Amino acid sequence: MSDEPDNPFKGTPFEAMFQQFSGAAGAGGTPDLNAIFAQVQQLLSGSTDGKPVNWDLAKDIARKTVSAAGDRSITPADTDRVSDAVRLAEHWLDEATTLPEVSATSAAWSRAEWVENTLPVWQTIVDPVAEHVAGAMGNALPAEAQQFAGPMAGMLRQLGGSVFGAQVGQALGELAGEVVSSSDIGLPLGPTGQAILLPDNVAKFAEGLGLTDEDVRLYLALREVAHQRLYAGVPWLRQHVLAAVADYAAGIEVDTSKIESAMADIDPQNPEAMQEALAGGLFEPEDSEQQKAALVRLETALALVEGWVDDVVRQATKDRMPSAVQLAETVRRRRAAGGPAEQTFATLVGLQLRPRRLRDAANLWAAVRDARGVEGRDELWSHPDLLPSAADLDDPIGFAQHAGELADIDITDFLPDEGPSDQPPTQGDDGK
């Protein structure tokens, strides 16, 4: 008879982990599960409060990342400069879009303030992904281990929450050092109706361009204000974009072989190594048909937002700001190099966004504007069913022509004829 204690997780992704902890044995060599769970518990930092991500840990790591890179406090002069840029941007945009001014206030944020103020939206984005991964880890428990499933599942959930918290915190801390505004990645991360710029990141963006600080600040304010007008003027858009993220998360499938590989290399006495092993691609989702379709929807939605902003800002600056061409090219190069949005989505939800779709969307909106004018372009945001599809992005000119044809249709041609009825008149219809 073997002296090796029975391993209820034998042949599963958790076999290696159980063996690592089986040194905590009770009488007769039988593993002391209380001792094992106590060891695992020591590896878990903080509490997830039943949530799939340890957001306290995420915020702490993000703020420490920001602090380590340097983050000065915002001065009154910073606030005044942002306010002036936003005010002028609103004036310029009045002629470039029919969507009304909504930036009742403006603000200059430090990097730490960006982390603090955008965290609620990140919770909405990331929690669905983490929830599905946590469920996948729990479902990997074998049938013969069901007697231990309760406590083990709880610990796995807490472990996953901590690992996700660390990943999110690191990603957001790094992102805080790059974003120039609250809408820089295309999502409505800041308060509705408030235009936000991050002065230190605006200065970083301007390095090496040979342009005035005023031009760079104004151009980025134009982009921020255009985003604000779009999300405020199209009430359904915010939920439309966030729902696309949630749809993608719903199709997440976790490869349990990654769990097995990670667990085999874990040293239970080394929490840092454990976190590193689990974070090393363990939570990268696998492709599925559902995910591919959801990815197309999300990619298209974000591309349409960014493409519209590109077109609006181009129109607002074409006769006023010669440096806008260079600044637009800088924005494009930033995207092509894997800008903040691409890096963040790849890290947090496994999405690889394609900058090409953003260019296609900008071309489409420009083509629609040429065919239908500014009002006709903006009318397409009146209902989600009117928006261009992913296929339309492949043929901007064709879509613009089709949109122009629709605009020329008289809807009354499709209404019932209001002429004389075929029914005999009722008494009094003939005037008698």
Coordinates of C-alpha atoms in Angstrom, one line a residue:
M1 CA 0.0 0.0 0.0
S2 CA 1.4 3.3 -1.0
D3 CA 2.4 5.8 1.7
E4 CA 1.3 8.6 -0.6
P5 CA -1.9 10.3 0.7
D6 CA -4.9 10.0 -1.4
N7 CA -5.2 12.9 -3.7
P8 CA -8.9 13.7 -4.5
F9 CA -7.7 15.9 -7.3
K10 CA -5.7 13.2 -9.1
G11 CA -5.8 13.6 -12.9
T12 CA -7.1 17.2 -12.7
P13 CA -5.6 20.6 -13.0
F14 CA -5.5 20.8 -9.2
E15 CA -3.5 17.6 -8.7
A16 CA -0.1 19.4 -8.6
M17 CA -1.4 22.1 -6.3
F18 CA -2.7 19.4 -3.8
Q19 CA 0.7 17.6 -3.9
Q20 CA 2.5 20.9 -3.2
F21 CA 0.4 21.3 -0.1
S22 CA 0.2 17.7 1.0
G23 CA 3.2 18.1 3.4
A24 CA 0.6 19.4 5.8
A25 CA -0.4 16.0 6.9
G26 CA -2.4 14.9 9.9
A27 CA -2.4 11.6 11.8
G28 CA -1.6 8.5 9.7
G29 CA -0.3 10.6 6.9
T30 CA -3.8 11.8 5.9
P31 CA -3.6 15.3 4.6
D32 CA -4.9 17.9 7.1
L33 CA -7.3 19.9 5.0
N34 CA -7.6 22.6 7.6
A35 CA -3.8 23.1 7.5
I36 CA -3.8 23.0 3.7
F37 CA -6.5 25.6 3.4
A38 CA -4.7 27.7 6.0
Q39 CA -1.6 27.6 3.8
V40 CA -3.6 28.7 0.8
Q41 CA -5.3 31.4 2.8
Q42 CA -1.9 32.9 3.6
L43 CA -1.2 33.4 -0.1
L44 CA -4.3 35.5 -0.5
S45 CA -4.0 39.2 0.1
G46 CA -7.0 41.2 1.0
S47 CA -10.7 40.4 0.5
T48 CA -12.8 40.4 -2.7
D49 CA -16.0 40.8 -0.7
G50 CA -17.7 38.2 -2.9
K51 CA -16.6 40.1 -6.1
P52 CA -14.6 38.6 -8.9
V53 CA -11.9 41.2 -8.6
N54 CA -10.1 42.5 -5.5
W55 CA -10.6 46.2 -6.3
D56 CA -9.0 47.5 -3.1
L57 CA -5.8 45.7 -4.3
A58 CA -6.2 47.0 -7.8
K59 CA -6.5 50.6 -6.7
D60 CA -3.6 50.2 -4.3
I61 CA -1.3 48.8 -7.0
A62 CA -2.4 51.4 -9.5
R63 CA -1.7 54.3 -7.2
K64 CA 1.7 52.8 -6.3
T65 CA 2.5 52.4 -9.9
V66 CA 1.6 56.0 -10.6
S67 CA 3.5 57.2 -7.6
A68 CA 6.6 55.3 -8.6
A69 CA 6.6 56.9 -12.1
G70 CA 6.0 60.4 -10.7
D71 CA 2.8 62.3 -10.3
R72 CA 2.7 66.0 -9.3
S73 CA -0.3 67.8 -7.9
I74 CA -2.5 69.9 -10.2
T75 CA -2.1 73.6 -9.8
P76 CA -4.7 76.4 -10.3
A77 CA -2.8 77.4 -13.5
D78 CA -3.2 73.9 -14.9
T79 CA -7.0 74.1 -14.3
D80 CA -7.2 77.5 -15.9
R81 CA -5.3 76.4 -19.0
V82 CA -7.6 73.4 -19.4
S83 CA -10.7 75.5 -18.9
D84 CA -9.6 78.0 -21.6
A85 CA -8.9 75.1 -24.1
V86 CA -12.2 73.4 -23.4
R87 CA -14.1 76.7 -23.8
L88 CA -12.5 77.4 -27.2
A89 CA -13.0 73.8 -28.3
E90 CA -16.7 73.9 -27.6
H91 CA -16.9 77.1 -29.8
W92 CA -15.1 75.4 -32.7
L93 CA -17.2 72.3 -32.5
D94 CA -20.4 74.1 -32.8
E95 CA -19.9 74.4 -36.6
A96 CA -18.6 70.8 -37.0
T97 CA -21.4 68.8 -35.4
T98 CA -25.1 69.1 -34.7
L99 CA -24.7 67.5 -31.3
P100 CA -24.9 70.2 -28.7
E101 CA -22.5 71.5 -26.1
V102 CA -22.6 69.4 -22.9
S103 CA -19.3 70.2 -21.1
A104 CA -20.8 72.3 -18.3
T105 CA -17.5 72.0 -16.4
S106 CA -13.9 71.1 -17.1
A107 CA -11.1 69.8 -14.9
A108 CA -7.4 69.0 -14.9
W109 CA -6.6 65.7 -13.3
S110 CA -3.4 64.2 -11.9
R111 CA -2.7 60.6 -12.8
A112 CA -3.8 59.4 -9.4
E113 CA -7.1 61.3 -9.8
W114 CA -7.6 59.6 -13.1
V115 CA -7.2 56.2 -11.4
E116 CA -9.6 57.1 -8.6
N117 CA -12.3 58.7 -10.7
T118 CA -12.4 56.1 -13.5
L119 CA -12.3 53.0 -11.3
P120 CA -16.2 52.6 -11.2
V121 CA -16.4 52.3 -15.0
W122 CA -13.5 49.8 -15.0
Q123 CA -15.4 47.7 -12.5
T124 CA -18.3 47.5 -15.0
I125 CA -15.9 46.5 -17.8
V126 CA -13.7 44.0 -16.0
D127 CA -16.0 42.3 -13.5
P128 CA -17.9 40.3 -16.2
V129 CA -14.6 38.9 -17.5
A130 CA -13.3 38.0 -14.1
E131 CA -16.7 36.5 -13.2
H132 CA -16.5 34.0 -16.0
V133 CA -12.9 33.1 -15.3
A134 CA -13.7 32.5 -11.6
G135 CA -16.6 30.3 -12.7
A136 CA -14.3 28.3 -15.1
M137 CA -11.8 27.7 -12.3
G138 CA -14.6 26.5 -10.0
N139 CA -16.0 24.2 -12.7
A140 CA -12.6 22.6 -13.1
L141 CA -13.0 20.8 -9.7
P142 CA -13.4 17.1 -10.2
A143 CA -16.4 15.1 -9.1
E144 CA -14.4 13.0 -6.6
A145 CA -13.4 16.3 -4.9
Q146 CA -17.0 17.5 -4.4
Q147 CA -16.7 17.0 -0.6
F148 CA -14.0 19.7 -0.7
A149 CA -15.6 21.8 -3.4
G150 CA -17.1 24.4 -1.0
P151 CA -14.0 25.6 0.8
M152 CA -11.7 25.1 -2.3
A153 CA -14.0 26.9 -4.6
G154 CA -14.2 29.8 -2.2
M155 CA -10.4 30.0 -2.0
L156 CA -10.0 29.7 -5.8
R157 CA -12.4 32.6 -6.2
Q158 CA -10.5 34.7 -3.7
L159 CA -7.2 33.8 -5.3
G160 CA -8.6 34.7 -8.8
G161 CA -9.9 38.0 -7.4
S162 CA -6.5 38.8 -6.0
V163 CA -4.7 37.9 -9.2
F164 CA -7.1 39.9 -11.3
G165 CA -6.8 42.8 -8.9
A166 CA -3.0 42.8 -9.4
Q167 CA -3.4 42.6 -13.1
V168 CA -5.9 45.4 -13.3
G169 CA -4.0 47.6 -10.9
Q170 CA -0.8 47.3 -12.9
A171 CA -2.6 47.9 -16.2
L172 CA -4.5 50.9 -14.9
G173 CA -1.4 52.4 -13.2
E174 CA 0.5 52.2 -16.5
L175 CA -2.4 53.5 -18.5
A176 CA -2.7 56.5 -16.1
G177 CA 0.8 57.5 -17.3
E178 CA -0.3 57.6 -20.9
V179 CA -3.9 58.8 -21.3
V180 CA -4.3 62.5 -22.1
S181 CA -8.1 62.8 -21.3
S182 CA -11.0 60.9 -19.7
S183 CA -12.1 59.6 -23.1
D184 CA -8.7 58.8 -24.6
I185 CA -9.4 55.1 -25.1
G186 CA -12.8 55.7 -26.6
L187 CA -14.9 54.8 -23.5
P188 CA -16.8 57.2 -21.3
L189 CA -14.7 56.8 -18.2
G190 CA -15.2 60.2 -16.6
P191 CA -18.3 62.1 -15.3
T192 CA -20.9 62.9 -17.9
G193 CA -20.7 66.4 -19.2
Q194 CA -17.2 67.2 -17.8
A195 CA -14.2 67.6 -20.1
I196 CA -11.0 66.3 -18.5
L197 CA -7.4 66.6 -19.5
L198 CA -4.3 65.3 -17.7
P199 CA -1.7 68.1 -18.0
D200 CA 1.4 66.0 -17.4
N201 CA 0.4 63.5 -20.0
V202 CA -0.6 66.2 -22.5
A203 CA 3.0 67.6 -22.1
K204 CA 4.4 64.1 -22.6
F205 CA 2.3 63.7 -25.8
A206 CA 3.7 67.0 -27.1
E207 CA 7.4 66.0 -26.6
G208 CA 9.3 66.2 -29.8
L209 CA 6.5 67.6 -31.9
G210 CA 7.9 71.1 -32.1
L211 CA 4.5 72.6 -31.6
T212 CA 3.2 75.1 -29.0
D213 CA 1.7 73.8 -25.8
E214 CA -1.4 75.8 -26.6
D215 CA -2.0 74.0 -30.0
V216 CA -1.5 70.6 -28.5
R217 CA -3.7 71.3 -25.5
L218 CA -6.5 72.7 -27.8
Y219 CA -6.3 69.8 -30.2
L220 CA -6.6 67.2 -27.4
A221 CA -9.4 69.3 -25.8
L222 CA -11.3 69.2 -29.1
R223 CA -11.1 65.4 -29.1
E224 CA -12.2 65.2 -25.5
V225 CA -15.1 67.6 -26.0
A226 CA -16.2 65.7 -29.2
H227 CA -16.3 62.4 -27.2
Q228 CA -18.3 64.2 -24.5
R229 CA -20.8 65.5 -27.0
L230 CA -21.3 62.1 -28.6
Y231 CA -21.8 60.1 -25.4
A232 CA -24.1 62.7 -23.9
G233 CA -26.0 63.4 -27.1
V234 CA -26.6 59.7 -27.9
P235 CA -28.2 58.3 -24.7
W236 CA -28.0 54.7 -25.7
L237 CA -24.3 54.7 -26.8
R238 CA -22.7 54.2 -23.4
Q239 CA -24.7 51.1 -22.6
H240 CA -24.2 49.9 -26.2
V241 CA -20.5 49.9 -25.9
L242 CA -20.3 48.5 -22.4
A243 CA -22.8 45.8 -23.4
A244 CA -20.5 44.8 -26.2
V245 CA -17.7 44.2 -23.7
A246 CA -20.1 42.1 -21.5
D247 CA -21.1 40.1 -24.5
Y248 CA -17.5 39.3 -25.2
A249 CA -17.0 38.3 -21.6
A250 CA -20.0 35.9 -21.8
G251 CA -18.1 33.8 -24.3
I252 CA -14.9 33.4 -22.3
E253 CA -13.5 29.9 -22.1
V254 CA -10.5 29.2 -19.9
D255 CA -8.0 26.5 -20.9
T256 CA -7.7 24.4 -17.8
S257 CA -4.4 23.0 -19.0
K258 CA -3.0 26.5 -18.3
I259 CA -4.1 26.1 -14.7
E260 CA -2.5 22.7 -14.5
S261 CA 0.8 24.0 -15.9
A262 CA 0.8 26.9 -13.5
M263 CA -0.1 24.9 -10.5
A264 CA 2.8 22.4 -11.2
D265 CA 5.3 25.2 -10.8
I266 CA 3.9 26.8 -7.7
D267 CA 5.9 27.0 -4.5
P268 CA 3.3 27.4 -1.7
Q269 CA 6.0 29.2 0.4
N270 CA 6.5 31.9 -2.3
P271 CA 3.3 34.0 -2.8
E272 CA 5.0 36.2 -5.4
A273 CA 5.9 33.3 -7.6
M274 CA 2.4 31.9 -7.3
Q275 CA 0.9 35.2 -8.4
E276 CA 3.4 35.4 -11.3
A277 CA 2.6 31.9 -12.5
L278 CA -1.1 32.5 -12.4
A279 CA -0.9 35.8 -14.1
G280 CA 1.3 34.5 -16.9
G281 CA -1.4 34.1 -19.5
L282 CA -3.6 31.9 -17.4
F283 CA -6.6 34.2 -17.9
E284 CA -6.2 34.9 -21.6
P285 CA -9.5 33.8 -23.1
E286 CA -9.7 31.2 -25.8
D287 CA -11.3 32.0 -29.2
S288 CA -14.9 30.9 -29.7
E289 CA -17.5 31.8 -32.3
Q290 CA -19.5 33.7 -29.7
Q291 CA -16.4 35.7 -28.8
K292 CA -15.4 36.4 -32.4
A293 CA -18.9 37.8 -33.1
A294 CA -18.8 39.9 -29.9
L295 CA -15.3 41.1 -30.7
V296 CA -16.5 42.3 -34.1
R297 CA -19.4 44.2 -32.4
L298 CA -17.2 45.8 -29.8
E299 CA -14.4 46.6 -32.3
T300 CA -17.0 48.2 -34.7
A301 CA -18.6 50.2 -31.9
L302 CA -15.3 51.7 -30.7
A303 CA -14.1 52.3 -34.3
L304 CA -17.3 54.2 -35.1
V305 CA -16.9 56.4 -32.0
E306 CA -13.2 57.2 -32.7
G307 CA -13.8 57.6 -36.5
W308 CA -16.6 60.1 -35.8
V309 CA -14.4 62.1 -33.5
D310 CA -11.6 62.1 -36.1
D311 CA -14.0 63.5 -38.7
V312 CA -15.5 66.1 -36.4
V313 CA -12.2 67.4 -35.2
R314 CA -10.8 67.4 -38.7
Q315 CA -13.7 69.6 -39.8
A316 CA -13.4 71.9 -36.8
T317 CA -9.7 72.5 -37.4
K318 CA -9.2 72.5 -41.1
D319 CA -9.4 76.3 -41.6
R320 CA -8.1 77.3 -38.2
M321 CA -5.2 75.1 -37.0
P322 CA -2.4 74.3 -39.5
S323 CA -0.8 72.0 -36.9
A324 CA -3.9 69.8 -36.7
V325 CA -2.7 67.7 -39.6
Q326 CA 0.5 66.8 -37.7
L327 CA -1.4 66.2 -34.5
A328 CA -3.8 63.9 -36.2
E329 CA -0.9 62.0 -37.7
T330 CA 0.6 61.7 -34.2
V331 CA -2.7 60.3 -32.9
R332 CA -2.7 57.7 -35.7
R333 CA 0.9 56.7 -35.1
R334 CA 0.2 56.3 -31.4
R335 CA -2.7 53.9 -32.3
A336 CA -0.6 51.9 -34.8
A337 CA 2.1 51.5 -32.2
G338 CA -0.4 50.0 -29.8
G339 CA -1.7 52.9 -27.9
P340 CA -3.4 53.0 -24.5
A341 CA -6.7 51.5 -25.6
E342 CA -5.1 48.6 -27.4
Q343 CA -2.7 47.8 -24.5
T344 CA -5.4 48.0 -21.9
F345 CA -8.0 45.9 -23.7
A346 CA -5.4 43.2 -24.5
T347 CA -4.3 43.0 -20.8
L348 CA -7.7 43.3 -19.1
V349 CA -10.1 41.5 -21.5
G350 CA -7.9 39.8 -24.0
L351 CA -9.1 42.0 -26.9
Q352 CA -6.7 42.8 -29.8
L353 CA -8.3 45.9 -31.4
R354 CA -7.2 46.7 -34.9
P355 CA -6.2 50.3 -35.7
R356 CA -7.2 49.7 -39.3
R357 CA -10.8 49.7 -38.4
L358 CA -10.5 53.1 -36.8
R359 CA -9.1 54.5 -40.1
D360 CA -11.9 52.8 -42.0
A361 CA -14.5 54.3 -39.7
A362 CA -13.0 57.8 -40.1
N363 CA -13.2 57.4 -43.9
L364 CA -16.8 56.2 -43.7
W365 CA -17.9 59.2 -41.6
A366 CA -16.2 61.6 -44.0
A367 CA -17.9 59.9 -47.0
V368 CA -21.3 60.2 -45.3
R369 CA -20.7 63.8 -44.5
D370 CA -19.8 64.5 -48.1
A371 CA -23.0 62.7 -49.3
R372 CA -25.4 63.9 -46.6
G373 CA -23.8 66.8 -44.8
V374 CA -23.0 67.2 -41.1
E375 CA -26.6 66.8 -40.1
G376 CA -27.1 63.7 -42.2
R377 CA -23.9 62.2 -40.7
D378 CA -25.0 62.9 -37.1
E379 CA -28.5 61.6 -37.7
L380 CA -27.1 58.1 -38.0
W381 CA -26.5 58.1 -34.3
S382 CA -30.3 58.5 -33.6
H383 CA -30.8 54.8 -33.4
P384 CA -28.3 51.8 -33.1
D385 CA -30.0 50.1 -36.1
L386 CA -28.9 53.0 -38.3
L387 CA -25.2 52.7 -37.5
P388 CA -22.8 51.2 -40.1
S389 CA -21.9 47.6 -39.6
A390 CA -18.5 45.9 -39.8
A391 CA -19.2 45.1 -43.4
D392 CA -20.0 48.7 -44.1
L393 CA -16.6 49.7 -42.8
D394 CA -15.1 47.7 -45.7
D395 CA -17.0 49.8 -48.2
P396 CA -17.3 53.4 -46.9
I397 CA -18.2 54.9 -50.3
G398 CA -20.9 52.2 -50.9
F399 CA -22.4 52.9 -47.4
A400 CA -22.4 56.6 -48.0
Q401 CA -24.2 56.3 -51.3
H402 CA -26.8 54.0 -49.7
A403 CA -27.2 56.4 -46.8
G404 CA -27.7 59.2 -49.3
E405 CA -30.4 57.2 -51.1
L406 CA -32.2 56.6 -47.9
A407 CA -32.2 60.3 -47.1
D408 CA -33.9 61.0 -50.4
I409 CA -36.8 58.6 -49.7
D410 CA -40.1 60.2 -48.7
I411 CA -41.5 58.2 -45.9
T412 CA -45.0 59.2 -46.7
D413 CA -44.8 57.0 -49.8
F414 CA -45.0 54.0 -47.5
L415 CA -47.9 55.3 -45.4
P416 CA -51.5 54.0 -46.0
D417 CA -53.5 56.0 -48.5
E418 CA -55.7 58.6 -46.8
G419 CA -58.0 59.0 -49.8
P420 CA -61.7 58.0 -49.9
S421 CA -62.5 54.8 -48.1
D422 CA -63.9 51.7 -49.9
Q423 CA -66.3 51.3 -47.0
P424 CA -69.8 52.8 -47.4
P425 CA -70.2 56.1 -45.6
T426 CA -71.9 56.0 -42.2
Q427 CA -74.9 58.2 -41.5
G428 CA -73.9 61.8 -41.5
D429 CA -70.8 61.2 -43.7
D430 CA -72.7 62.7 -46.6
G431 CA -73.6 65.8 -44.7
K432 CA -77.3 64.8 -44.3

